[in-house]
Short mmCIF file of C-alpha atoms and ligand atoms in Angstrom, two decimals:
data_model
loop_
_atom_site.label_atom_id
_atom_site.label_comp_id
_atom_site.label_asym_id
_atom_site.label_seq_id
_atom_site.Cartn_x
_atom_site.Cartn_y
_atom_site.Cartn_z
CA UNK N 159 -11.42 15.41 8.25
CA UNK N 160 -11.43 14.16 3.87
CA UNK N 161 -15.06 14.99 2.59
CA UNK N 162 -13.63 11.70 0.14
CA UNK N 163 -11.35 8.93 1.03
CA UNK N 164 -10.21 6.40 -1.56
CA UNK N 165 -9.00 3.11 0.01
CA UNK N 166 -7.26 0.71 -3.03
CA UNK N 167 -6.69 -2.75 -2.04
CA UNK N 168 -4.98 -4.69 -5.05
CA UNK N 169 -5.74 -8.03 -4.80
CA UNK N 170 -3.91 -11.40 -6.54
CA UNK N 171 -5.44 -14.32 -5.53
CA UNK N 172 -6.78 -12.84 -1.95
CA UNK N 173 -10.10 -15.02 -1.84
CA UNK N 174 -9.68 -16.12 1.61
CA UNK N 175 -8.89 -12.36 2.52
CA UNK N 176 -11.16 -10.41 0.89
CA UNK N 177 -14.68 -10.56 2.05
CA UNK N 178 -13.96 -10.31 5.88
CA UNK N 179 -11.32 -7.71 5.10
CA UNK N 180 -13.86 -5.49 3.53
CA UNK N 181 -16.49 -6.00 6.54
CA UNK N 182 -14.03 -5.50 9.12
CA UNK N 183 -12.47 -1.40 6.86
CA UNK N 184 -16.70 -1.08 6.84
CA UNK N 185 -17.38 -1.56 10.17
CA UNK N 186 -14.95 1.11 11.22
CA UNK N 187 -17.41 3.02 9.95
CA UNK N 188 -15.33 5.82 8.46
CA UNK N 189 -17.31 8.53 7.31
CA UNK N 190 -16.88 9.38 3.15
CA UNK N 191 -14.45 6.28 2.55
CA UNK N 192 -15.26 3.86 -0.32
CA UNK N 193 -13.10 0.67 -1.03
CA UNK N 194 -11.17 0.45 -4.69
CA UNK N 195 -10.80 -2.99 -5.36
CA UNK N 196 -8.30 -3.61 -8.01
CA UNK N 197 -8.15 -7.32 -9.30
CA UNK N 198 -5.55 -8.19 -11.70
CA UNK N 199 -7.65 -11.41 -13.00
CA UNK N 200 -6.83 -13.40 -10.19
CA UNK N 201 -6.90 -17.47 -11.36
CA UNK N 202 -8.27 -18.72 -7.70
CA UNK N 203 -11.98 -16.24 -7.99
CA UNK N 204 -11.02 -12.94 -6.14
CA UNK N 205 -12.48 -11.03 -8.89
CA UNK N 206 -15.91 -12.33 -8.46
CA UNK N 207 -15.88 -11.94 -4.68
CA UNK N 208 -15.05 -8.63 -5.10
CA UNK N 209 -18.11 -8.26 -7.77
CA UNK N 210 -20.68 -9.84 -5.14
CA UNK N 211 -18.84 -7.60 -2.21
CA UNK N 212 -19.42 -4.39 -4.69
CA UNK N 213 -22.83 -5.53 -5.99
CA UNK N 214 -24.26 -5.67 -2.12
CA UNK N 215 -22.40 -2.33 -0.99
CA UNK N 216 -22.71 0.70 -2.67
CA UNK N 217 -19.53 2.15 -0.94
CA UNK N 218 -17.42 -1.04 -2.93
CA UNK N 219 -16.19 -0.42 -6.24
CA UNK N 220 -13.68 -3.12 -8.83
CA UNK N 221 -11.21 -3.01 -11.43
CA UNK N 222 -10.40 -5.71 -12.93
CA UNK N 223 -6.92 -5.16 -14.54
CA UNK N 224 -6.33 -6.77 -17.87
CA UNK N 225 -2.33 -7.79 -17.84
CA UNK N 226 0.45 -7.55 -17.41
CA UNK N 227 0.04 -7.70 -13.58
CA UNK N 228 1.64 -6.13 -11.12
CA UNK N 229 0.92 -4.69 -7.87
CA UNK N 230 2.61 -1.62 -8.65
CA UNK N 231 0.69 -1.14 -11.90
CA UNK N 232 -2.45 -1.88 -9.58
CA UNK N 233 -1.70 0.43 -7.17
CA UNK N 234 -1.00 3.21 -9.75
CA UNK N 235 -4.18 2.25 -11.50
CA UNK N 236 -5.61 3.45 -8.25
CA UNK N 237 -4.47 6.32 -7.18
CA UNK N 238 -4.77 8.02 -10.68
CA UNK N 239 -8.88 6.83 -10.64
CA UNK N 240 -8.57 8.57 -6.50
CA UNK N 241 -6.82 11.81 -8.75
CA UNK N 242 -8.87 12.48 -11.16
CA UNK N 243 -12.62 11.53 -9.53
CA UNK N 244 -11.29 14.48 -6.92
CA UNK N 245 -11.09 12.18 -3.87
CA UNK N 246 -9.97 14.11 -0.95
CA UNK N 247 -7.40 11.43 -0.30
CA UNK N 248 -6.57 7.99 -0.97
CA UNK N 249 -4.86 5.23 1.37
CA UNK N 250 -3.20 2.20 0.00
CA UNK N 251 -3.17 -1.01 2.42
CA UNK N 252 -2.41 -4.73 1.42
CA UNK N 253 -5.41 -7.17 1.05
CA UNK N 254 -3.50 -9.80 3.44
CA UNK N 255 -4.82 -8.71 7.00
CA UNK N 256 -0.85 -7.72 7.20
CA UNK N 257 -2.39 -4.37 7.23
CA UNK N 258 -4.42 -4.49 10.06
CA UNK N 259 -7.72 -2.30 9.11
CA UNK N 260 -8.02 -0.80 13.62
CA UNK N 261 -4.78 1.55 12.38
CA UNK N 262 -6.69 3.34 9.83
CA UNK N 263 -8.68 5.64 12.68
CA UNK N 264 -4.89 6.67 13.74
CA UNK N 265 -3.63 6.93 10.08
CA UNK N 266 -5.93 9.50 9.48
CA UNK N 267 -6.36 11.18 12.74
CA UNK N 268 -2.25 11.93 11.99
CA UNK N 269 -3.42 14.45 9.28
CA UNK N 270 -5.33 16.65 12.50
CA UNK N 271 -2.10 15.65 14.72
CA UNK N 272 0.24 16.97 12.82
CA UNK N 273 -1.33 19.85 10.54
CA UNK N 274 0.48 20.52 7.23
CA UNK N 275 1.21 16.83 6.26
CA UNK N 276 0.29 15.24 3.25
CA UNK N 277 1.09 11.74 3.98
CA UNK N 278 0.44 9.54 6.82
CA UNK N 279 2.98 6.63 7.07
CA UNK N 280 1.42 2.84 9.05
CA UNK N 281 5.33 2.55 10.32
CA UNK N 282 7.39 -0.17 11.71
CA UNK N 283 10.27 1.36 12.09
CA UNK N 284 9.44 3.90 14.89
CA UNK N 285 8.19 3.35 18.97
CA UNK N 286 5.53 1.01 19.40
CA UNK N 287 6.15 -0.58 15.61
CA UNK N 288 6.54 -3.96 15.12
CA UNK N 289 6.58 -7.07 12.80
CA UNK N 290 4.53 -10.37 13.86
CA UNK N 291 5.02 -14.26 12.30
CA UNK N 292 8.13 -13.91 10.41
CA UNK N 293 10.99 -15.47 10.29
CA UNK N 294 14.44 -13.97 11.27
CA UNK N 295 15.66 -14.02 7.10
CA UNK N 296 12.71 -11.62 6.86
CA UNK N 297 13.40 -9.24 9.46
CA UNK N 298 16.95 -9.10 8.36
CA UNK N 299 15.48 -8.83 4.60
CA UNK N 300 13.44 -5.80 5.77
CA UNK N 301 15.63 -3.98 7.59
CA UNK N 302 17.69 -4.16 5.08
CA UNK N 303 15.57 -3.31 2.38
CA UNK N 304 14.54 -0.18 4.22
CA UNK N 305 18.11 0.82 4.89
CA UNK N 306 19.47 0.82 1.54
CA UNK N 307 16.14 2.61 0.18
CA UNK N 308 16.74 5.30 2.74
CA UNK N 309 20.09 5.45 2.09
CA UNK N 310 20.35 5.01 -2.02
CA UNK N 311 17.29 7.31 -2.44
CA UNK N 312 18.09 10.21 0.79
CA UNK N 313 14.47 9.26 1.98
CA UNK N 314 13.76 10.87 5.63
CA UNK N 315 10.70 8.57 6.50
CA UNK N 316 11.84 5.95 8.83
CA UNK N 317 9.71 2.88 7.08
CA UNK N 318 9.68 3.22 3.58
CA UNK N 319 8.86 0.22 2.67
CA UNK N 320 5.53 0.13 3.90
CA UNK N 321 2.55 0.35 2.08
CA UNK N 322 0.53 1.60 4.83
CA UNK N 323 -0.49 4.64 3.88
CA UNK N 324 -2.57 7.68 3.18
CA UNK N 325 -1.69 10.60 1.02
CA UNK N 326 -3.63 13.91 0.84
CA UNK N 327 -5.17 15.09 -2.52
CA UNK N 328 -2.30 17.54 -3.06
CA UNK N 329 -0.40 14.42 -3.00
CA UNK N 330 -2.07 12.99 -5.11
CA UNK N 331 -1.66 16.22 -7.45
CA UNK N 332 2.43 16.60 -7.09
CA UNK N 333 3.06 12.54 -7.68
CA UNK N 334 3.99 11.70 -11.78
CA UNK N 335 2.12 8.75 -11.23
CA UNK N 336 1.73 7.96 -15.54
CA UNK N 337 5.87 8.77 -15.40
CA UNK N 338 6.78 5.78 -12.33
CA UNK N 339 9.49 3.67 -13.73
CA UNK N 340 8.56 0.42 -11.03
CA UNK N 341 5.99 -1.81 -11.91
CA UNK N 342 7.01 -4.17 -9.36
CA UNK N 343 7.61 -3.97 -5.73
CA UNK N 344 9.94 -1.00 -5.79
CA UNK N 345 7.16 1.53 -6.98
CA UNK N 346 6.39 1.68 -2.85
CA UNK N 347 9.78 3.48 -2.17
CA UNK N 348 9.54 5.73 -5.93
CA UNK N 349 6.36 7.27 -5.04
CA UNK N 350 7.53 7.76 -1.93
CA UNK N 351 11.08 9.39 -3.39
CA UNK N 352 8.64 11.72 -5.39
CA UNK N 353 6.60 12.49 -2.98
CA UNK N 354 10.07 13.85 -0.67
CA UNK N 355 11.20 15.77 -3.61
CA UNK N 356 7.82 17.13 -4.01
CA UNK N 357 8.72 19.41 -0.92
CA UNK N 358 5.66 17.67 1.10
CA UNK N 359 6.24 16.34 4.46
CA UNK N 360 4.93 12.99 6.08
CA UNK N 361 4.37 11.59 9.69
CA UNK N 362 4.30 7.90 10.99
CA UNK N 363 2.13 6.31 13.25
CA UNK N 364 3.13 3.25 14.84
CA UNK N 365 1.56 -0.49 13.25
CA UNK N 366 1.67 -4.16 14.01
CA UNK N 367 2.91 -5.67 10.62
CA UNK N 368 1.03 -9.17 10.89
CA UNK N 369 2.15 -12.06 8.64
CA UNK N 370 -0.50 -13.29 6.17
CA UNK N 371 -2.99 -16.21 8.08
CA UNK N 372 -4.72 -16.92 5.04
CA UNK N 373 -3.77 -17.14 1.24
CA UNK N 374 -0.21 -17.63 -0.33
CA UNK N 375 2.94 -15.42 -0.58
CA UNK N 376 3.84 -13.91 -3.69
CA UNK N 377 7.46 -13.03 -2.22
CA UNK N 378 10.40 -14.84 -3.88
CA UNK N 379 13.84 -14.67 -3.80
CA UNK N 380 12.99 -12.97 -7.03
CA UNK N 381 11.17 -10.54 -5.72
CA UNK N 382 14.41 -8.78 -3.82
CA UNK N 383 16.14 -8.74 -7.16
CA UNK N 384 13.55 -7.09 -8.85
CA UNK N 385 13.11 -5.06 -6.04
CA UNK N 386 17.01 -3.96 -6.47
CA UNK N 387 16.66 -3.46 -10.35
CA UNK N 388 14.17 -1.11 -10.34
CA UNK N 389 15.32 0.61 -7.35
CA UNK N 390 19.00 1.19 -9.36
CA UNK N 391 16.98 2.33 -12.35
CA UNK N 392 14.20 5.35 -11.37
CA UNK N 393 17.21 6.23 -8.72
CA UNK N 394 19.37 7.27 -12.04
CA UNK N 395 16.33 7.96 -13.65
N1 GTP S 113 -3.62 -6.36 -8.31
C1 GTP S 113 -2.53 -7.01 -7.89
N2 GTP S 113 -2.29 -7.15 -6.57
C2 GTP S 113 -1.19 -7.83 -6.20
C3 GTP S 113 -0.28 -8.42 -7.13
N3 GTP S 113 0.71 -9.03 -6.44
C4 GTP S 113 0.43 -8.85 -5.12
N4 GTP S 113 -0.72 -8.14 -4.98
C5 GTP S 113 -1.40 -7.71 -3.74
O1 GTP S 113 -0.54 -6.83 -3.08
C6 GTP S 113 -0.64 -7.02 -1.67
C7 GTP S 113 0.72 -7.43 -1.13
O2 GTP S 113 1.10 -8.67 -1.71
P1 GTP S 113 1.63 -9.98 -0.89
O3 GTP S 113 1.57 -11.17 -1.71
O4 GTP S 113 0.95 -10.04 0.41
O5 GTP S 113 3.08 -9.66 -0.77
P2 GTP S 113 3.76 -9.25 0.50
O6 GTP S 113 2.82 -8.59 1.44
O7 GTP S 113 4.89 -8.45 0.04
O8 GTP S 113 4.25 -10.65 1.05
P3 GTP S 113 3.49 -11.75 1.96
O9 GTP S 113 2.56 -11.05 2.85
O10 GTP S 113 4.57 -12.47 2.64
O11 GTP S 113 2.74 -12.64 1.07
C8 GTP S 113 -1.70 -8.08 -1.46
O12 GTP S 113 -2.93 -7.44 -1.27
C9 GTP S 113 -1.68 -8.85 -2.78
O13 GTP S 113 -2.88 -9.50 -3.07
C10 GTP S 113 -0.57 -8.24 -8.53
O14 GTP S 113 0.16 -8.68 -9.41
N5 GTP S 113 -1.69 -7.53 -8.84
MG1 MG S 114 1.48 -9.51 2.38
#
């Protein structure tokens, strides 16, 4: 299907996460992918798991991000390396197990589904989606969430808050990644809002959203105001 596929994991303090993570995307066993690891100096030793993890498999590569952090500005930091080494395509999943690695066969096997599309959406907001382990304030939160960014932003994908995802080297091409206002948790929905103006067209795929097992949240009631600022600003912007 890609000759290239660039899968970034950012990664804050994700050393419970990490190593088994990795094993479990390699032993899917997808031909041409390689794993971007992109560390933003995390306190409790991620960055030297993912140093061992990289030293031992060829198909592992790091960043480590000097500050500020952000998992937007990690995620950018990404997809521009997946840009300009000419990676066929590039897929963004969180480093949390939320993300469940047995999707990605689908994920990609969308781009032979549905020919023409340049993104392939992990959704949990069509058939057969769903959300595991949280509690009812978060459903409500992201139902929410996804409503106003549909509605605020004219979005047509039906989750686009998640950060399940593969986009296709033209993609990767039509996206002003250096120009993204968000460097927080809104830079999900702005990529996506370029991406839509870009003329390209996406599919879903239905996911399990699991709820982290291991590690700690880095959600705050913070986070859904920042979420909203940014989200005001690149939609005047
Ligand atoms: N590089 C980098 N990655 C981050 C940063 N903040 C979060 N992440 C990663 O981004 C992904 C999503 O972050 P989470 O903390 O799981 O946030 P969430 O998924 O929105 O919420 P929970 O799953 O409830 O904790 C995970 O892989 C995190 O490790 C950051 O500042 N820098
Ligand atoms: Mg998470």
């Amino acid at each position: 299907m890609f000759g290239s596929i660039l899968l970034i994991l950012p990664t804050y303090n994700e050393r419970e996460n990490l190593a088994s993570l990795v094993e479990e995307i390699l032993a899917l066993k997808i031909p041409g992918l390689e794993i971007l690891i992109v560390d933003d100096q995390s306190p409790d030793g991620t960055g030297e798991i993912a140093e061992s993890l990289s030293r031992d498999r060829p198909e592992v590569l790091v960043i480590h991000r000097k500050p500020p952090r952000g998992r937007g500005l990690a995620g950018i930091e990404g997809f521009v390396l997946a840009r300009d080494q000419g990676y066929e395509a590039a897929v963004e999943m969180d480093a949390d197990f939320s993300h469940p690695p047995r999707y990605l066969p689908n994920l990609l096997g969308l781009f032979k589904e549905v020919p023409g599309i340049d993104l392939a959406i992990g959704s949990r907001y069509i058939p057969g989606g769903k959300i595991e382990g949280w509690p009812r304030w978060r459903h409500w939160n992201s139902a929410v969430a996804n409503w106003v960014a549909r509605r605020a932003l004219g979005l047509k994908a039906r989750d686009c808050t998640s950060g399940y995802r593969c986009f296709t080297r033209r993609a990767l091409l039509a996206i002003p990644w250096e120009s993204l206002s968000a460097t927080g948790p809104a830079i999900v929905e702005e990529v996506l809002m370029h991406f839509e103006r870009a003329g390209l067209s996406h599919s879903e795929t239905p996911i399990t959203f699991v709820e982290r097992q291991r590690g700690t949240s880095k959600v705050t009631p913070m986070t859904i105001l920042r979420w909203l600022r940014e989200l005001g600003r690149f939609r005047r912007g």
